[in-house]
mmCIF file of C-alpha atoms in Angstrom:
data_model
loop_
_atom_site.group_PDB
_atom_site.id
_atom_site.type_symbol
_atom_site.label_atom_id
_atom_site.label_comp_id
_atom_site.label_asym_id
_atom_site.label_seq_id
_atom_site.Cartn_x
_atom_site.Cartn_y
_atom_site.Cartn_z
ATOM 1 C CA MET A 94 -1.740 -19.688 14.536
ATOM 2 C CA SER A 95 -0.852 -20.073 18.225
ATOM 3 C CA PHE A 96 -1.733 -17.873 21.197
ATOM 4 C CA ASN A 97 1.988 -17.394 21.819
ATOM 5 C CA SER A 98 2.435 -15.923 18.360
ATOM 6 C CA LEU A 99 -0.558 -13.637 18.866
ATOM 7 C CA THR A 100 1.013 -12.140 21.980
ATOM 8 C CA GLN A 101 3.994 -11.019 19.926
ATOM 9 C CA PHE A 102 1.931 -8.858 17.592
ATOM 10 C CA ALA A 103 2.000 -5.088 17.784
ATOM 11 C CA TRP A 104 -1.548 -4.561 16.457
ATOM 12 C CA TRP A 105 -2.834 -3.648 19.916
ATOM 13 C CA LYS A 106 -0.624 -0.550 19.861
ATOM 14 C CA THR A 107 -2.849 0.972 17.194
ATOM 15 C CA TYR A 108 -5.551 1.511 19.813
ATOM 16 C CA LEU A 109 -3.230 3.238 22.290
ATOM 17 C CA THR A 110 -1.239 5.630 20.126
ATOM 18 C CA PRO A 111 -2.090 9.339 19.824
ATOM 19 C CA LYS A 112 -3.313 11.010 16.665
ATOM 20 C CA ARG A 113 -0.292 12.881 15.376
ATOM 21 C CA TYR A 114 -1.717 14.120 12.081
ATOM 22 C CA SER A 115 -4.946 15.632 10.827
ATOM 23 C CA HIS A 116 -6.390 16.929 7.597
ATOM 24 C CA ASN A 117 -5.844 20.538 8.581
ATOM 25 C CA LYS A 118 -2.098 19.860 8.799
ATOM 26 C CA ILE A 119 -1.807 18.872 5.143
ATOM 27 C CA PRO A 120 0.175 21.632 3.408
ATOM 28 C CA ASP A 121 -0.615 23.341 0.129
ATOM 29 C CA LEU A 122 0.141 20.806 -2.613
ATOM 30 C CA THR A 123 -0.284 23.114 -5.596
ATOM 31 C CA GLY A 124 2.042 21.993 -8.367
ATOM 32 C CA LYS A 125 2.443 18.483 -6.958
ATOM 33 C CA VAL A 126 1.558 15.418 -9.029
ATOM 34 C CA ALA A 127 0.468 12.249 -7.273
ATOM 35 C CA ILE A 128 -0.542 8.696 -8.147
ATOM 36 C CA VAL A 129 -2.701 6.642 -5.792
ATOM 37 C CA THR A 130 -3.255 2.977 -6.595
ATOM 38 C CA GLY A 131 -6.648 1.520 -5.769
ATOM 39 C CA ALA A 132 -8.019 5.041 -5.591
ATOM 40 C CA ASN A 133 -11.628 4.299 -6.465
ATOM 41 C CA SER A 134 -12.670 3.232 -2.953
ATOM 42 C CA GLY A 135 -11.717 3.012 0.715
ATOM 43 C CA LEU A 136 -8.361 4.371 1.813
ATOM 44 C CA GLY A 137 -7.287 5.120 -1.746
ATOM 45 C CA TYR A 138 -10.362 7.248 -2.375
ATOM 46 C CA ALA A 139 -9.960 9.100 0.943
ATOM 47 C CA THR A 140 -6.293 9.743 0.137
ATOM 48 C CA THR A 141 -7.181 11.009 -3.322
ATOM 49 C CA VAL A 142 -9.781 13.427 -1.966
ATOM 50 C CA ALA A 143 -7.360 14.846 0.608
ATOM 51 C CA LEU A 144 -4.527 15.298 -1.888
ATOM 52 C CA ALA A 145 -6.724 16.891 -4.542
ATOM 53 C CA ALA A 146 -8.483 19.149 -2.022
ATOM 54 C CA ASN A 147 -5.096 20.612 -1.154
ATOM 55 C CA GLY A 148 -4.125 21.340 -4.735
ATOM 56 C CA ALA A 149 -2.381 18.181 -5.999
ATOM 57 C CA ARG A 150 -3.025 16.756 -9.437
ATOM 58 C CA VAL A 151 -3.978 13.161 -8.692
ATOM 59 C CA PHE A 152 -4.035 10.131 -10.962
ATOM 60 C CA LEU A 153 -6.363 7.366 -9.827
ATOM 61 C CA ALA A 154 -4.489 4.187 -10.793
ATOM 62 C CA CYS A 155 -7.227 1.576 -11.028
ATOM 63 C CA ARG A 156 -8.181 -1.446 -13.080
ATOM 64 C CA SER A 157 -11.712 -0.286 -13.925
ATOM 65 C CA ARG A 158 -12.220 2.956 -15.840
ATOM 66 C CA GLU A 159 -15.907 2.930 -14.951
ATOM 67 C CA ARG A 160 -15.321 2.709 -11.206
ATOM 68 C CA ALA A 161 -12.513 5.259 -11.380
ATOM 69 C CA GLN A 162 -14.696 7.753 -13.238
ATOM 70 C CA GLU A 163 -17.447 7.282 -10.684
ATOM 71 C CA ALA A 164 -14.909 7.910 -7.916
ATOM 72 C CA ILE A 165 -13.706 11.046 -9.699
ATOM 73 C CA GLU A 166 -17.231 12.455 -9.868
ATOM 74 C CA ASN A 167 -17.847 11.592 -6.210
ATOM 75 C CA ALA A 168 -14.533 13.152 -5.184
ATOM 76 C CA ARG A 169 -15.296 16.373 -7.041
ATOM 77 C CA ALA A 170 -18.659 16.637 -5.295
ATOM 78 C CA GLU A 171 -17.155 15.825 -1.890
ATOM 79 C CA ILE A 172 -14.365 18.368 -2.271
ATOM 80 C CA LYS A 173 -16.840 21.032 -3.312
ATOM 81 C CA ALA A 174 -18.998 20.300 -0.255
ATOM 82 C CA LYS A 175 -16.268 19.819 2.389
ATOM 83 C CA TYR A 176 -13.543 22.095 1.055
ATOM 84 C CA PRO A 177 -15.317 25.193 -0.321
ATOM 85 C CA LYS A 178 -12.024 27.090 -0.637
ATOM 86 C CA ALA A 179 -10.243 24.277 -2.471
ATOM 87 C CA PRO A 180 -9.070 24.776 -6.058
ATOM 88 C CA THR A 181 -10.833 22.948 -8.863
ATOM 89 C CA PRO A 182 -9.889 19.268 -8.365
ATOM 90 C CA GLN A 183 -7.430 17.829 -10.886
ATOM 91 C CA LEU A 184 -8.337 14.156 -11.057
ATOM 92 C CA GLU A 185 -7.487 11.707 -13.844
ATOM 93 C CA PHE A 186 -7.725 7.988 -14.510
ATOM 94 C CA LEU A 187 -4.675 5.800 -15.095
ATOM 95 C CA GLU A 188 -5.366 2.198 -16.013
ATOM 96 C CA LEU A 189 -3.465 -0.213 -13.769
ATOM 97 C CA ASP A 190 -3.941 -3.968 -13.411
ATOM 98 C CA LEU A 191 -1.666 -5.169 -10.617
ATOM 99 C CA ASN A 192 -2.578 -8.786 -11.326
ATOM 100 C CA ASP A 193 -0.515 -8.635 -14.522
ATOM 101 C CA MET A 194 3.123 -7.501 -14.457
ATOM 102 C CA THR A 195 3.138 -6.561 -18.134
ATOM 103 C CA LYS A 196 0.111 -4.328 -17.611
ATOM 104 C CA SER A 197 1.675 -2.852 -14.474
ATOM 105 C CA SER A 198 4.752 -1.972 -16.516
ATOM 106 C CA GLN A 199 2.587 -0.537 -19.289
ATOM 107 C CA ALA A 200 0.726 1.645 -16.773
ATOM 108 C CA ALA A 201 4.014 3.178 -15.666
ATOM 109 C CA GLN A 202 4.979 3.800 -19.286
ATOM 110 C CA GLU A 203 1.625 5.448 -20.010
ATOM 111 C CA PHE A 204 2.198 7.879 -17.175
ATOM 112 C CA LEU A 205 5.741 8.641 -18.328
ATOM 113 C CA LYS A 206 4.415 9.525 -21.781
ATOM 114 C CA LYS A 207 2.503 12.429 -20.241
ATOM 115 C CA GLY A 208 5.804 14.191 -19.524
ATOM 116 C CA LEU A 209 4.761 15.104 -15.996
ATOM 117 C CA PRO A 210 6.788 15.063 -12.789
ATOM 118 C CA LEU A 211 5.779 12.643 -10.048
ATOM 119 C CA HIS A 212 6.117 13.885 -6.493
ATOM 120 C CA ILE A 213 3.927 11.431 -4.581
ATOM 121 C CA LEU A 214 3.316 7.728 -5.183
ATOM 122 C CA VAL A 215 0.977 5.949 -2.778
ATOM 123 C CA ASN A 216 0.957 2.182 -3.264
ATOM 124 C CA ASN A 217 -2.401 1.721 -1.613
ATOM 125 C CA SER A 218 -4.174 -1.033 -3.517
ATOM 126 C CA GLY A 219 -4.388 -4.541 -2.128
ATOM 127 C CA ILE A 220 -6.363 -7.739 -1.651
ATOM 128 C CA MET A 221 -6.741 -9.818 1.518
ATOM 129 C CA ASN A 222 -7.479 -13.380 2.581
ATOM 130 C CA CYS A 223 -8.546 -14.449 -0.909
ATOM 131 C CA PRO A 224 -9.147 -18.050 -1.985
ATOM 132 C CA TYR A 225 -6.070 -19.527 -3.610
ATOM 133 C CA ALA A 226 -5.625 -18.459 -7.223
ATOM 134 C CA LEU A 227 -2.880 -17.592 -9.672
ATOM 135 C CA SER A 228 -2.332 -14.228 -11.354
ATOM 136 C CA ALA A 229 -2.090 -13.622 -15.083
ATOM 137 C CA ASP A 230 1.613 -14.438 -14.707
ATOM 138 C CA GLY A 231 1.026 -17.683 -12.818
ATOM 139 C CA ILE A 232 1.968 -16.234 -9.419
ATOM 140 C CA GLU A 233 -0.039 -16.701 -6.215
ATOM 141 C CA THR A 234 -2.536 -13.852 -6.393
ATOM 142 C CA GLN A 235 -2.008 -12.059 -3.083
ATOM 143 C CA PHE A 236 1.763 -11.974 -3.548
ATOM 144 C CA ALA A 237 1.287 -10.962 -7.190
ATOM 145 C CA VAL A 238 -1.111 -8.072 -6.564
ATOM 146 C CA ASN A 239 0.111 -6.789 -3.214
ATOM 147 C CA HIS A 240 3.822 -6.999 -3.972
ATOM 148 C CA MET A 241 4.872 -7.851 -7.526
ATOM 149 C CA GLY A 242 2.444 -5.532 -9.316
ATOM 150 C CA HIS A 243 3.484 -2.622 -7.128
ATOM 151 C CA PHE A 244 7.160 -3.542 -7.416
ATOM 152 C CA VAL A 245 6.976 -3.398 -11.218
ATOM 153 C CA PHE A 246 4.870 -0.221 -11.241
ATOM 154 C CA THR A 247 7.160 1.572 -8.777
ATOM 155 C CA MET A 248 10.378 0.592 -10.519
ATOM 156 C CA GLY A 249 8.920 1.746 -13.830
ATOM 157 C CA LEU A 250 8.272 5.178 -12.320
ATOM 158 C CA LEU A 251 11.387 5.455 -10.183
ATOM 159 C CA ASP A 252 13.556 7.534 -12.519
ATOM 160 C CA ARG A 253 10.739 10.077 -12.901
ATOM 161 C CA ILE A 254 10.257 10.183 -9.144
ATOM 162 C CA LYS A 255 13.979 10.850 -8.692
ATOM 163 C CA GLU A 256 13.886 13.568 -11.342
ATOM 164 C CA SER A 257 10.979 15.190 -9.479
ATOM 165 C CA GLN A 258 12.568 15.260 -6.023
ATOM 166 C CA PRO A 259 11.810 16.159 -3.355
ATOM 167 C CA SER A 260 9.332 13.320 -3.625
ATOM 168 C CA ARG A 261 7.681 10.586 -1.592
ATOM 169 C CA ILE A 262 6.833 6.909 -1.973
ATOM 170 C CA VAL A 263 4.367 5.435 0.500
ATOM 171 C CA ILE A 264 3.876 1.678 0.621
ATOM 172 C CA LEU A 265 0.883 0.262 2.462
ATOM 173 C CA SER A 266 1.508 -2.876 4.441
ATOM 174 C CA SER A 267 -0.239 -4.343 7.461
ATOM 175 C CA LEU A 268 0.710 -5.538 10.913
ATOM 176 C CA ALA A 269 -0.487 -8.877 9.553
ATOM 177 C CA HIS A 270 3.069 -9.195 8.264
ATOM 178 C CA GLU A 271 3.921 -10.296 11.808
ATOM 179 C CA MET A 272 1.760 -13.388 11.282
ATOM 180 C CA THR A 273 3.973 -14.945 8.634
ATOM 181 C CA PRO A 274 4.404 -18.581 9.775
ATOM 182 C CA LYS A 275 7.835 -19.794 10.798
ATOM 183 C CA HIS A 276 7.805 -22.580 8.225
ATOM 184 C CA MET A 277 7.884 -19.914 5.491
ATOM 185 C CA ASN A 278 11.215 -18.602 6.802
ATOM 186 C CA GLY A 279 9.932 -15.109 6.093
ATOM 187 C CA ILE A 280 9.187 -15.680 2.429
ATOM 188 C CA ASP A 281 9.246 -19.180 0.981
ATOM 189 C CA PHE A 282 10.511 -18.251 -2.459
ATOM 190 C CA ASP A 283 10.595 -21.842 -3.699
ATOM 191 C CA THR A 284 7.022 -22.671 -2.697
ATOM 192 C CA ILE A 285 5.120 -19.426 -3.237
ATOM 193 C CA ASN A 286 2.762 -21.129 -5.686
ATOM 194 C CA ASP A 287 2.309 -24.316 -3.645
ATOM 195 C CA GLU A 288 -1.233 -24.223 -2.288
ATOM 196 C CA THR A 289 -0.492 -27.002 0.213
ATOM 197 C CA LYS A 290 2.246 -25.035 1.974
ATOM 198 C CA SER A 291 0.099 -22.157 3.251
ATOM 199 C CA GLY A 292 -3.401 -20.952 4.006
ATOM 200 C CA ASN A 293 -5.175 -17.856 2.697
ATOM 201 C CA TRP A 294 -4.197 -15.747 5.709
ATOM 202 C CA ASP A 295 -0.615 -16.998 5.639
ATOM 203 C CA ARG A 296 -0.364 -15.872 2.023
ATOM 204 C CA TYR A 297 -1.760 -12.452 2.906
ATOM 205 C CA ALA A 298 0.767 -12.087 5.736
ATOM 206 C CA ARG A 299 3.564 -13.066 3.358
ATOM 207 C CA SER A 300 2.499 -10.428 0.832
ATOM 208 C CA LYS A 301 2.368 -7.746 3.519
ATOM 209 C CA LEU A 302 5.803 -8.770 4.770
ATOM 210 C CA ALA A 303 7.000 -8.338 1.191
ATOM 211 C CA ASN A 304 5.666 -4.767 1.260
ATOM 212 C CA VAL A 305 7.778 -3.943 4.321
ATOM 213 C CA LEU A 306 10.873 -5.646 2.938
ATOM 214 C CA PHE A 307 10.527 -3.854 -0.403
ATOM 215 C CA GLY A 308 10.007 -0.482 1.270
ATOM 216 C CA LYS A 309 13.111 -0.852 3.399
ATOM 217 C CA ALA A 310 15.272 -2.095 0.527
ATOM 218 C CA LEU A 311 14.074 0.738 -1.714
ATOM 219 C CA ALA A 312 14.663 3.365 0.986
ATOM 220 C CA ARG A 313 18.205 2.091 1.403
ATOM 221 C CA ARG A 314 18.857 2.459 -2.324
ATOM 222 C CA LEU A 315 17.545 6.028 -2.245
ATOM 223 C CA ALA A 316 19.397 7.088 0.900
ATOM 224 C CA ASN A 317 21.323 9.791 -0.934
ATOM 225 C CA GLU A 318 18.309 11.112 -2.828
ATOM 226 C CA LYS A 319 15.584 13.503 -1.747
ATOM 227 C CA VAL A 320 13.116 10.687 -2.181
ATOM 228 C CA TRP A 321 11.547 9.544 1.069
ATOM 229 C CA VAL A 322 10.223 5.989 1.144
ATOM 230 C CA ASN A 323 8.182 4.815 4.114
ATOM 231 C CA VAL A 324 5.716 2.065 4.978
ATOM 232 C CA ALA A 325 2.300 2.425 6.624
ATOM 233 C CA HIS A 326 -0.110 0.165 8.454
ATOM 234 C CA PRO A 327 -3.411 2.079 8.259
ATOM 235 C CA GLY A 328 -5.062 0.210 11.114
ATOM 236 C CA TYR A 329 -8.480 -1.396 11.299
ATOM 237 C CA VAL A 330 -10.445 0.548 8.694
ATOM 238 C CA ALA A 331 -13.952 0.020 7.320
ATOM 239 C CA THR A 332 -13.157 -0.756 3.670
ATOM 240 C CA ASN A 333 -14.020 -3.505 1.192
ATOM 241 C CA LEU A 334 -10.644 -5.189 1.735
ATOM 242 C CA SER A 335 -12.390 -7.993 3.614
ATOM 243 C CA ARG A 336 -14.767 -8.756 0.736
ATOM 244 C CA SER A 337 -13.483 -12.350 0.522
ATOM 245 C CA THR A 338 -14.467 -13.204 4.110
ATOM 246 C CA LYS A 339 -17.765 -14.809 3.100
ATOM 247 C CA ASP A 340 -16.148 -16.971 0.417
ATOM 248 C CA VAL A 341 -13.362 -18.126 2.705
ATOM 249 C CA TRP A 342 -14.993 -18.437 6.132
ATOM 250 C CA GLY A 343 -18.740 -18.522 5.377
ATOM 251 C CA ASN A 344 -21.830 -16.417 6.113
ATOM 252 C CA PHE A 345 -21.595 -16.436 9.915
ATOM 253 C CA ALA A 346 -17.987 -15.237 9.987
ATOM 254 C CA ASP A 347 -18.810 -12.587 7.431
ATOM 255 C CA LYS A 348 -21.696 -11.267 9.540
ATOM 256 C CA VAL A 349 -19.555 -11.227 12.690
ATOM 257 C CA PHE A 350 -16.751 -9.437 10.899
ATOM 258 C CA ARG A 351 -19.142 -6.814 9.539
ATOM 259 C CA MET A 352 -20.605 -6.223 13.002
ATOM 260 C CA VAL A 353 -17.168 -5.849 14.588
ATOM 261 C CA THR A 354 -16.125 -3.514 11.790
ATOM 262 C CA LYS A 355 -19.069 -1.217 12.471
ATOM 263 C CA ILE A 356 -18.102 -1.035 16.138
ATOM 264 C CA ALA A 357 -14.309 -0.908 16.076
ATOM 265 C CA ALA A 358 -13.070 0.200 12.673
ATOM 266 C CA MET A 359 -11.984 3.679 11.660
ATOM 267 C CA SER A 360 -13.549 5.442 8.713
ATOM 268 C CA PRO A 361 -11.400 5.572 5.571
ATOM 269 C CA ARG A 362 -11.039 9.341 6.035
ATOM 270 C CA VAL A 363 -9.412 8.814 9.446
ATOM 271 C CA GLY A 364 -7.567 5.669 8.443
ATOM 272 C CA ALA A 365 -5.931 7.463 5.528
ATOM 273 C CA LEU A 366 -4.197 9.956 7.808
ATOM 274 C CA THR A 367 -1.123 7.785 8.377
ATOM 275 C CA GLN A 368 -0.372 7.431 4.668
ATOM 276 C CA LEU A 369 -1.231 11.101 4.159
ATOM 277 C CA TYR A 370 1.277 11.991 6.866
ATOM 278 C CA LEU A 371 3.985 10.068 5.041
ATOM 279 C CA ALA A 372 2.948 11.529 1.687
ATOM 280 C CA THR A 373 2.573 15.176 2.697
ATOM 281 C CA SER A 374 3.939 16.155 6.106
ATOM 282 C CA PRO A 375 6.925 18.546 6.058
ATOM 283 C CA GLU A 376 8.303 16.521 8.996
ATOM 284 C CA ILE A 377 9.265 13.689 6.672
ATOM 285 C CA GLU A 378 11.821 15.895 4.955
ATOM 286 C CA SER A 379 12.847 18.098 7.873
ATOM 287 C CA LYS A 380 13.519 15.074 10.101
ATOM 288 C CA ASP A 381 14.751 12.902 7.206
ATOM 289 C CA ILE A 382 12.299 10.115 7.974
ATOM 290 C CA ARG A 383 12.936 7.274 5.544
ATOM 291 C CA GLY A 384 12.684 3.504 5.577
ATOM 292 C CA ARG A 385 10.435 3.648 8.640
ATOM 293 C CA TYR A 386 7.193 1.865 9.586
ATOM 294 C CA PHE A 387 4.163 3.795 10.848
ATOM 295 C CA ILE A 388 0.861 2.822 12.453
ATOM 296 C CA PRO A 389 -2.214 5.002 13.223
ATOM 297 C CA ILE A 390 -2.217 7.854 13.465
ATOM 298 C CA ALA A 391 1.285 8.681 12.153
ATOM 299 C CA ASN A 392 3.144 6.882 14.950
ATOM 300 C CA GLU A 393 6.387 5.064 14.266
ATOM 301 C CA ILE A 394 7.126 1.562 15.521
ATOM 302 C CA LYS A 395 9.972 -0.797 14.740
ATOM 303 C CA PRO A 396 8.939 -3.829 12.676
ATOM 304 C CA ILE A 397 9.730 -7.120 14.342
ATOM 305 C CA HIS A 398 10.583 -10.621 13.208
ATOM 306 C CA TYR A 399 11.473 -11.034 9.546
ATOM 307 C CA ALA A 400 10.711 -7.431 8.532
ATOM 308 C CA SER A 401 14.033 -6.228 9.940
ATOM 309 C CA ASP A 402 16.103 -8.891 8.191
ATOM 310 C CA VAL A 403 18.341 -7.061 5.705
ATOM 311 C CA ASP A 404 19.381 -10.314 4.028
ATOM 312 C CA LEU A 405 15.734 -11.184 3.446
ATOM 313 C CA GLN A 406 15.062 -7.682 2.101
ATOM 314 C CA GLU A 407 17.841 -8.150 -0.421
ATOM 315 C CA ALA A 408 16.778 -11.695 -1.286
ATOM 316 C CA LEU A 409 13.264 -10.433 -2.075
ATOM 317 C CA TRP A 410 14.706 -7.646 -4.237
ATOM 318 C CA VAL A 411 16.750 -10.103 -6.305
ATOM 319 C CA PHE A 412 13.812 -12.514 -6.562
ATOM 320 C CA SER A 413 11.416 -9.745 -7.633
ATOM 321 C CA GLU A 414 13.771 -8.358 -10.267
ATOM 322 C CA LYS A 415 14.322 -11.809 -11.747
ATOM 323 C CA LEU A 416 10.632 -12.678 -11.728
ATOM 324 C CA ALA A 417 9.654 -9.384 -13.352
ATOM 325 C CA LYS A 418 12.284 -9.856 -16.048
ATOM 326 C CA GLU A 419 10.910 -13.321 -16.796
ATOM 327 C CA LYS A 420 7.257 -12.342 -16.895
ATOM 328 C CA ILE A 421 7.058 -8.872 -18.445
ATOM 329 C CA LYS A 422 6.360 -9.100 -22.139
ATOM 330 C CA ALA A 423 7.961 -6.565 -24.472
#
């Protein structure tokens, strides 16, 4: 990664933008049904608490039932303590393994069986900077979990989301998408599984670029629906997303990163405000905000580089559909 490429990034804007949303602006969500992926910790947990505290029925889409149930109990206690006037929280577990496309598809089907509407889908879950590995489907793990699992899960729920409109889909990305190396040409479809063609961080950037491309392509397809799709970069937030730092860069780097995080990072409660804005603010509908990219706190910027490439957005869509069709088992 060169200094010249660093100067092109927009990450620095996250420290200069105003806070345009707050928890007290979240409207009454009584009657709304939401799904939050990766809801047992970090941003997903903070999002779940905020939605449930304002009346939404929230499904915590997680891989581990045990961790989800613990999060549910913690959320109930937190809502009772911080939101004394809140209704009784409606929180439920939905098993979701984004590392396996068949299981991601099955998770969507399990929700559909409940016969409920779906007004809010927050694709929050993700992994970062992990050592090279392949998913259950033989796909590079960061691309598989961050993009393909969510692609399959979202598409499985899309008809229900459309039936439930007005509704929202929020896709979490990262400004790291700007770090996708030039040799990848945006997304190197033919060499995604080639370990020699990219490093751990390159693969993370590629997966986050895929999130932006998917969000924009999906928003375009839903342009005539009352379904608002937008993409969020939450900012530098103190979560466990960096749990692979020690394995990849060693003890010293891990200690430095933890120290910097304590000093500079937002809490998950604050960091979640951008995705909560996209999921709940009346402005999204009144101003018809769709297919946009937002950074903290609820400030829009225009994605640069490959993220704005419509041809690449469509190429990823075709690639993802084909790959899902090949890998999902009946």
